[in-house]
């Protein structure tokens, strides 16, 4: 006869406006007296840090620039599970106090889940799939939406040194006219990184020529003046058609070109910025 184990669980929810709407399920914490585990959206097997880009649709436009908060709370729930060693009283007490620490993250009263011999992590995964699942998907992503998703996934937008639409003015030592160029994204600090974004698909030839020429000018001047190293000049783009592949060769002469439609684009961006 299989041994029957009763696990207790509580849902973790996020509410954009606690006074007006119900919370959205983002995770579940389960415990049985000797073991506790937490699983949330973005937590992948074998990956230490949760990926936060999936929270964009949950957070909404007013909260989207603060996705790092989800990462902080995920780490808090993980620590609670590890430190409590499954102690039901401690976990319930900590979760009941949650409303006094934050208005946006909510712990429901939960319930009980009967298992018959399987590993508790398997039961946690089943609970998560049933009660949370994946975040809702929005309409098909365009270039702008995909670019924001990649920047969130790379997590560079959470750096305090990250900025958008930056104008750089450099005064030459020889007294010549100032050199001025713009960057779509800029990561400051000791190892500066500059970004230009270029959309190839559906772009008109004249507009595309202007964008490519501007990127080449910007990164050429940035390197000439010592403002940026070549390996820290980055073009973020989509996949060009065969007729427009020659643009890539020109851009690669002054920058690293990253196709944001590729699976590992976020990793390539993170690596350059590290």
mmCIF file of C-alpha atoms in Angstrom:
data_model
loop_
_atom_site.group_PDB
_atom_site.id
_atom_site.type_symbol
_atom_site.label_atom_id
_atom_site.label_comp_id
_atom_site.label_asym_id
_atom_site.label_seq_id
_atom_site.Cartn_x
_atom_site.Cartn_y
_atom_site.Cartn_z
ATOM 1 C CA UNK A 1 0.000 0.000 0.000
ATOM 2 C CA UNK A 2 1.365 3.420 -0.973
ATOM 3 C CA UNK A 3 2.132 5.848 1.801
ATOM 4 C CA UNK A 4 -0.261 8.793 1.745
ATOM 5 C CA UNK A 5 1.201 12.217 2.516
ATOM 6 C CA UNK A 6 -0.807 15.390 3.006
ATOM 7 C CA UNK A 7 0.848 18.541 1.738
ATOM 8 C CA UNK A 8 -0.386 21.982 2.586
ATOM 9 C CA UNK A 9 -0.123 24.710 -0.043
ATOM 10 C CA UNK A 10 -0.771 28.410 -0.405
ATOM 11 C CA UNK A 11 -1.053 30.415 -3.595
ATOM 12 C CA UNK A 12 1.044 33.526 -4.112
ATOM 13 C CA UNK A 13 -0.667 36.259 -6.087
ATOM 14 C CA UNK A 14 0.214 39.686 -7.430
ATOM 15 C CA UNK A 15 -2.286 42.539 -7.492
ATOM 16 C CA UNK A 16 -1.647 45.746 -9.444
ATOM 17 C CA UNK A 17 -4.311 47.574 -7.455
ATOM 18 C CA UNK A 18 -5.210 45.762 -4.210
ATOM 19 C CA UNK A 19 -8.282 47.960 -3.673
ATOM 20 C CA UNK A 20 -9.856 47.326 -7.081
ATOM 21 C CA UNK A 21 -8.946 43.894 -8.415
ATOM 22 C CA UNK A 22 -8.225 40.318 -7.473
ATOM 23 C CA UNK A 23 -4.682 39.035 -7.495
ATOM 24 C CA UNK A 24 -3.163 37.092 -10.386
ATOM 25 C CA UNK A 25 -1.630 33.727 -9.527
ATOM 26 C CA UNK A 26 2.152 33.820 -9.921
ATOM 27 C CA UNK A 27 3.384 30.995 -7.695
ATOM 28 C CA UNK A 28 2.636 28.321 -5.135
ATOM 29 C CA UNK A 29 4.372 27.316 -1.909
ATOM 30 C CA UNK A 30 3.880 23.752 -0.617
ATOM 31 C CA UNK A 31 5.029 22.145 2.637
ATOM 32 C CA UNK A 32 4.450 18.947 4.609
ATOM 33 C CA UNK A 33 6.090 19.415 7.997
ATOM 34 C CA UNK A 34 9.578 18.331 6.943
ATOM 35 C CA UNK A 35 9.928 19.799 3.438
ATOM 36 C CA UNK A 36 8.923 23.036 1.748
ATOM 37 C CA UNK A 37 9.215 24.229 -1.818
ATOM 38 C CA UNK A 38 8.251 27.232 -3.900
ATOM 39 C CA UNK A 39 7.649 27.487 -7.639
ATOM 40 C CA UNK A 40 6.757 30.643 -9.535
ATOM 41 C CA UNK A 41 6.533 31.916 -13.084
ATOM 42 C CA UNK A 42 10.023 32.235 -14.541
ATOM 43 C CA UNK A 43 11.633 29.644 -12.262
ATOM 44 C CA UNK A 44 13.253 27.084 -14.565
ATOM 45 C CA UNK A 45 14.805 23.763 -13.600
ATOM 46 C CA UNK A 46 18.564 24.058 -13.228
ATOM 47 C CA UNK A 47 18.528 27.881 -13.374
ATOM 48 C CA UNK A 48 19.312 29.674 -10.125
ATOM 49 C CA UNK A 49 17.704 33.038 -10.884
ATOM 50 C CA UNK A 50 14.171 33.378 -12.166
ATOM 51 C CA UNK A 51 13.610 34.948 -15.580
ATOM 52 C CA UNK A 52 11.432 38.013 -15.084
ATOM 53 C CA UNK A 53 10.310 38.963 -18.583
ATOM 54 C CA UNK A 54 7.210 36.744 -18.254
ATOM 55 C CA UNK A 55 5.853 39.118 -15.609
ATOM 56 C CA UNK A 56 5.379 41.999 -18.046
ATOM 57 C CA UNK A 57 1.790 41.057 -18.884
ATOM 58 C CA UNK A 58 1.032 40.515 -15.193
ATOM 59 C CA UNK A 59 2.641 43.719 -13.974
ATOM 60 C CA UNK A 60 0.936 46.017 -16.460
ATOM 61 C CA UNK A 61 2.336 49.275 -17.871
ATOM 62 C CA UNK A 62 2.458 51.132 -14.533
ATOM 63 C CA UNK A 63 4.528 48.432 -12.815
ATOM 64 C CA UNK A 64 6.547 47.119 -15.784
ATOM 65 C CA UNK A 65 9.723 49.074 -15.031
ATOM 66 C CA UNK A 66 9.847 47.492 -11.557
ATOM 67 C CA UNK A 67 9.977 43.841 -12.584
ATOM 68 C CA UNK A 68 13.067 43.431 -10.406
ATOM 69 C CA UNK A 69 10.684 43.452 -7.426
ATOM 70 C CA UNK A 70 9.308 40.087 -8.554
ATOM 71 C CA UNK A 71 12.842 38.709 -8.420
ATOM 72 C CA UNK A 72 13.332 40.007 -4.884
ATOM 73 C CA UNK A 73 10.123 38.388 -3.645
ATOM 74 C CA UNK A 74 10.878 35.106 -5.398
ATOM 75 C CA UNK A 75 14.159 34.954 -3.491
ATOM 76 C CA UNK A 76 12.288 35.731 -0.253
ATOM 77 C CA UNK A 77 9.860 32.827 -0.748
ATOM 78 C CA UNK A 78 12.729 30.494 -1.651
ATOM 79 C CA UNK A 79 14.597 31.486 1.527
ATOM 80 C CA UNK A 80 11.487 30.943 3.628
ATOM 81 C CA UNK A 81 11.198 27.385 2.313
ATOM 82 C CA UNK A 82 14.855 26.629 2.921
ATOM 83 C CA UNK A 83 15.067 28.127 6.399
ATOM 84 C CA UNK A 84 11.733 26.787 7.675
ATOM 85 C CA UNK A 85 12.545 23.152 6.784
ATOM 86 C CA UNK A 86 8.834 22.629 6.189
ATOM 87 C CA UNK A 87 7.659 23.859 9.597
ATOM 88 C CA UNK A 88 3.953 24.479 9.008
ATOM 89 C CA UNK A 89 3.468 26.948 11.852
ATOM 90 C CA UNK A 90 6.394 29.128 10.825
ATOM 91 C CA UNK A 91 5.474 29.181 7.144
ATOM 92 C CA UNK A 92 1.824 30.010 7.807
ATOM 93 C CA UNK A 93 2.811 32.700 10.306
ATOM 94 C CA UNK A 94 5.251 34.319 7.857
ATOM 95 C CA UNK A 95 2.737 34.225 4.994
ATOM 96 C CA UNK A 96 -0.014 35.617 7.201
ATOM 97 C CA UNK A 97 2.257 38.591 7.944
ATOM 98 C CA UNK A 98 2.791 39.199 4.245
ATOM 99 C CA UNK A 99 -0.038 41.728 4.047
ATOM 100 C CA UNK A 100 1.806 43.904 6.559
ATOM 101 C CA UNK A 101 4.935 43.969 4.377
ATOM 102 C CA UNK A 102 3.504 44.533 0.898
ATOM 103 C CA UNK A 103 0.195 45.493 -0.694
ATOM 104 C CA UNK A 104 0.896 43.879 -4.051
ATOM 105 C CA UNK A 105 1.956 40.346 -3.106
ATOM 106 C CA UNK A 106 -0.771 38.218 -1.538
ATOM 107 C CA UNK A 107 -0.834 34.764 0.038
ATOM 108 C CA UNK A 108 -4.162 32.943 -0.105
ATOM 109 C CA UNK A 109 -5.288 30.568 2.614
ATOM 110 C CA UNK A 110 -4.600 27.677 0.251
ATOM 111 C CA UNK A 111 -5.560 24.097 0.880
ATOM 112 C CA UNK A 112 -4.293 20.534 1.070
ATOM 113 C CA UNK A 113 -2.929 18.159 -1.555
ATOM 114 C CA UNK A 114 -2.794 14.391 -1.116
ATOM 115 C CA UNK A 115 0.245 12.569 -2.497
ATOM 116 C CA UNK A 116 0.993 8.864 -2.638
ATOM 117 C CA UNK A 117 4.708 8.308 -2.564
ATOM 118 C CA UNK A 118 5.923 10.711 -5.253
ATOM 119 C CA UNK A 119 8.695 13.173 -4.494
ATOM 120 C CA UNK A 120 7.320 16.419 -2.996
ATOM 121 C CA UNK A 121 8.874 18.436 -5.846
ATOM 122 C CA UNK A 122 6.751 16.427 -8.278
ATOM 123 C CA UNK A 123 3.641 17.308 -6.292
ATOM 124 C CA UNK A 124 4.705 20.975 -6.243
ATOM 125 C CA UNK A 125 5.117 20.946 -10.036
ATOM 126 C CA UNK A 126 1.634 19.431 -10.418
ATOM 127 C CA UNK A 127 0.129 22.075 -8.149
ATOM 128 C CA UNK A 128 1.894 24.835 -10.058
ATOM 129 C CA UNK A 129 0.720 23.532 -13.429
ATOM 130 C CA UNK A 130 -2.858 23.249 -12.193
ATOM 131 C CA UNK A 131 -3.117 26.518 -10.260
ATOM 132 C CA UNK A 132 -0.697 28.882 -12.013
ATOM 133 C CA UNK A 133 0.573 27.599 -15.348
ATOM 134 C CA UNK A 134 2.099 30.071 -17.764
ATOM 135 C CA UNK A 135 1.420 33.826 -17.842
ATOM 136 C CA UNK A 136 -1.199 34.878 -20.362
ATOM 137 C CA UNK A 137 0.204 35.590 -23.788
ATOM 138 C CA UNK A 138 -0.667 38.845 -25.467
ATOM 139 C CA UNK A 139 -0.984 39.594 -29.159
ATOM 140 C CA UNK A 140 1.765 38.523 -31.539
ATOM 141 C CA UNK A 141 4.973 40.329 -30.705
ATOM 142 C CA UNK A 142 6.259 42.973 -33.059
ATOM 143 C CA UNK A 143 9.808 44.302 -33.147
ATOM 144 C CA UNK A 144 9.222 46.790 -30.331
ATOM 145 C CA UNK A 145 7.561 44.227 -28.045
ATOM 146 C CA UNK A 146 10.210 41.582 -28.708
ATOM 147 C CA UNK A 147 13.001 44.071 -28.068
ATOM 148 C CA UNK A 148 11.515 45.041 -24.696
ATOM 149 C CA UNK A 149 11.099 41.365 -23.821
ATOM 150 C CA UNK A 150 14.751 40.650 -24.597
ATOM 151 C CA UNK A 151 15.969 43.656 -22.583
ATOM 152 C CA UNK A 152 13.882 42.511 -19.619
ATOM 153 C CA UNK A 153 15.134 38.955 -19.949
ATOM 154 C CA UNK A 154 18.745 40.155 -20.104
ATOM 155 C CA UNK A 155 17.879 42.169 -16.958
ATOM 156 C CA UNK A 156 20.082 45.111 -17.942
ATOM 157 C CA UNK A 157 17.166 47.535 -17.692
ATOM 158 C CA UNK A 158 17.181 46.966 -13.938
ATOM 159 C CA UNK A 159 20.706 48.398 -13.610
ATOM 160 C CA UNK A 160 20.638 51.944 -12.205
ATOM 161 C CA UNK A 161 23.164 52.922 -14.905
ATOM 162 C CA UNK A 162 20.780 51.945 -17.719
ATOM 163 C CA UNK A 163 19.168 54.754 -19.711
ATOM 164 C CA UNK A 164 17.243 55.277 -22.951
ATOM 165 C CA UNK A 165 17.576 57.853 -25.742
ATOM 166 C CA UNK A 166 20.918 59.263 -24.639
ATOM 167 C CA UNK A 167 22.679 62.134 -26.424
ATOM 168 C CA UNK A 168 26.462 62.132 -26.052
ATOM 169 C CA UNK A 169 28.541 65.281 -26.591
ATOM 170 C CA UNK A 170 32.325 65.032 -26.719
ATOM 171 C CA UNK A 171 34.578 68.100 -26.856
ATOM 172 C CA UNK A 172 37.769 67.299 -28.816
ATOM 173 C CA UNK A 173 41.040 68.329 -27.167
ATOM 174 C CA UNK A 174 42.144 70.169 -30.311
ATOM 175 C CA UNK A 175 39.359 72.718 -29.963
ATOM 176 C CA UNK A 176 37.365 71.417 -32.937
ATOM 177 C CA UNK A 177 33.584 71.415 -32.972
ATOM 178 C CA UNK A 178 31.911 69.077 -30.458
ATOM 179 C CA UNK A 179 31.098 65.556 -31.609
ATOM 180 C CA UNK A 180 27.458 64.695 -30.971
ATOM 181 C CA UNK A 181 25.738 61.334 -31.402
ATOM 182 C CA UNK A 182 22.788 59.495 -29.902
ATOM 183 C CA UNK A 183 22.306 56.020 -28.446
ATOM 184 C CA UNK A 184 18.978 54.230 -28.220
ATOM 185 C CA UNK A 185 20.112 52.536 -25.010
ATOM 186 C CA UNK A 186 23.123 53.188 -22.838
ATOM 187 C CA UNK A 187 24.628 51.324 -19.900
ATOM 188 C CA UNK A 188 26.999 53.534 -17.946
ATOM 189 C CA UNK A 189 29.586 52.633 -15.367
ATOM 190 C CA UNK A 190 33.178 51.494 -15.738
ATOM 191 C CA UNK A 191 32.420 49.332 -18.779
ATOM 192 C CA UNK A 192 30.151 51.476 -20.914
ATOM 193 C CA UNK A 193 27.912 49.823 -23.487
ATOM 194 C CA UNK A 194 26.049 51.642 -26.251
ATOM 195 C CA UNK A 195 23.123 50.267 -28.262
ATOM 196 C CA UNK A 196 21.476 51.102 -31.557
ATOM 197 C CA UNK A 197 18.263 49.380 -32.659
ATOM 198 C CA UNK A 198 17.530 48.687 -36.320
ATOM 199 C CA UNK A 199 14.425 47.060 -37.727
ATOM 200 C CA UNK A 200 15.057 45.448 -41.106
ATOM 201 C CA UNK A 201 11.689 43.867 -41.784
ATOM 202 C CA UNK A 202 9.129 46.144 -43.472
ATOM 203 C CA UNK A 203 11.521 49.089 -43.343
ATOM 204 C CA UNK A 204 11.714 51.397 -46.340
ATOM 205 C CA UNK A 205 15.082 51.492 -48.100
ATOM 206 C CA UNK A 206 15.666 55.202 -47.512
ATOM 207 C CA UNK A 207 14.801 54.947 -43.817
ATOM 208 C CA UNK A 208 16.931 51.832 -43.418
ATOM 209 C CA UNK A 209 19.899 53.457 -45.125
ATOM 210 C CA UNK A 210 19.607 56.393 -42.732
ATOM 211 C CA UNK A 211 19.451 54.132 -39.662
ATOM 212 C CA UNK A 212 22.433 52.033 -40.727
ATOM 213 C CA UNK A 213 24.525 55.071 -41.632
ATOM 214 C CA UNK A 214 23.679 56.695 -38.315
ATOM 215 C CA UNK A 215 24.730 53.574 -36.398
ATOM 216 C CA UNK A 216 28.016 53.370 -38.317
ATOM 217 C CA UNK A 217 28.725 57.064 -37.700
ATOM 218 C CA UNK A 218 27.816 56.806 -34.015
ATOM 219 C CA UNK A 219 29.978 53.799 -33.252
ATOM 220 C CA UNK A 220 32.867 55.020 -35.423
ATOM 221 C CA UNK A 221 32.960 58.320 -33.515
ATOM 222 C CA UNK A 222 32.454 56.598 -30.156
ATOM 223 C CA UNK A 223 35.474 54.375 -30.804
ATOM 224 C CA UNK A 224 37.602 57.123 -32.338
ATOM 225 C CA UNK A 225 37.145 59.323 -29.261
ATOM 226 C CA UNK A 226 37.642 56.433 -26.834
ATOM 227 C CA UNK A 227 34.107 56.713 -25.479
ATOM 228 C CA UNK A 228 33.281 53.073 -26.335
ATOM 229 C CA UNK A 229 35.308 49.991 -27.191
ATOM 230 C CA UNK A 230 34.240 48.179 -30.350
ATOM 231 C CA UNK A 231 33.133 45.047 -28.487
ATOM 232 C CA UNK A 232 30.803 47.208 -26.382
ATOM 233 C CA UNK A 233 29.083 48.800 -29.377
ATOM 234 C CA UNK A 234 25.920 46.792 -30.025
ATOM 235 C CA UNK A 235 23.312 46.789 -32.786
ATOM 236 C CA UNK A 236 20.011 45.127 -31.839
ATOM 237 C CA UNK A 237 18.063 44.071 -34.913
ATOM 238 C CA UNK A 238 15.685 41.547 -36.423
ATOM 239 C CA UNK A 239 16.582 39.110 -39.212
ATOM 240 C CA UNK A 240 17.187 40.876 -42.546
ATOM 241 C CA UNK A 241 16.034 39.437 -45.837
ATOM 242 C CA UNK A 242 18.635 38.060 -48.239
ATOM 243 C CA UNK A 243 18.538 41.324 -50.197
ATOM 244 C CA UNK A 244 19.447 43.278 -47.065
ATOM 245 C CA UNK A 245 22.136 40.962 -45.695
ATOM 246 C CA UNK A 246 24.852 43.362 -46.918
ATOM 247 C CA UNK A 247 23.836 45.793 -44.177
ATOM 248 C CA UNK A 248 25.003 43.279 -41.577
ATOM 249 C CA UNK A 249 28.544 43.230 -42.991
ATOM 250 C CA UNK A 250 28.739 47.010 -42.791
ATOM 251 C CA UNK A 251 27.451 47.101 -39.224
ATOM 252 C CA UNK A 252 29.778 44.313 -38.064
ATOM 253 C CA UNK A 253 32.741 46.447 -39.086
ATOM 254 C CA UNK A 254 31.990 48.792 -36.152
ATOM 255 C CA UNK A 255 29.772 46.815 -33.759
ATOM 256 C CA UNK A 256 28.508 43.522 -32.448
ATOM 257 C CA UNK A 257 25.242 42.692 -34.203
ATOM 258 C CA UNK A 258 22.651 40.741 -32.189
ATOM 259 C CA UNK A 259 19.524 39.362 -33.840
ATOM 260 C CA UNK A 260 16.876 39.625 -31.118
ATOM 261 C CA UNK A 261 14.773 36.901 -32.737
ATOM 262 C CA UNK A 262 17.459 34.327 -31.905
ATOM 263 C CA UNK A 263 16.932 32.178 -28.820
ATOM 264 C CA UNK A 264 20.125 33.235 -27.013
ATOM 265 C CA UNK A 265 19.963 36.947 -27.779
ATOM 266 C CA UNK A 266 19.314 37.833 -24.132
ATOM 267 C CA UNK A 267 22.379 35.813 -23.089
ATOM 268 C CA UNK A 268 24.582 37.553 -25.659
ATOM 269 C CA UNK A 269 23.449 40.950 -24.344
ATOM 270 C CA UNK A 270 24.032 39.929 -20.717
ATOM 271 C CA UNK A 271 27.523 38.659 -21.551
ATOM 272 C CA UNK A 272 28.561 41.908 -23.242
ATOM 273 C CA UNK A 273 27.248 43.962 -20.323
ATOM 274 C CA UNK A 274 28.900 41.870 -17.610
#
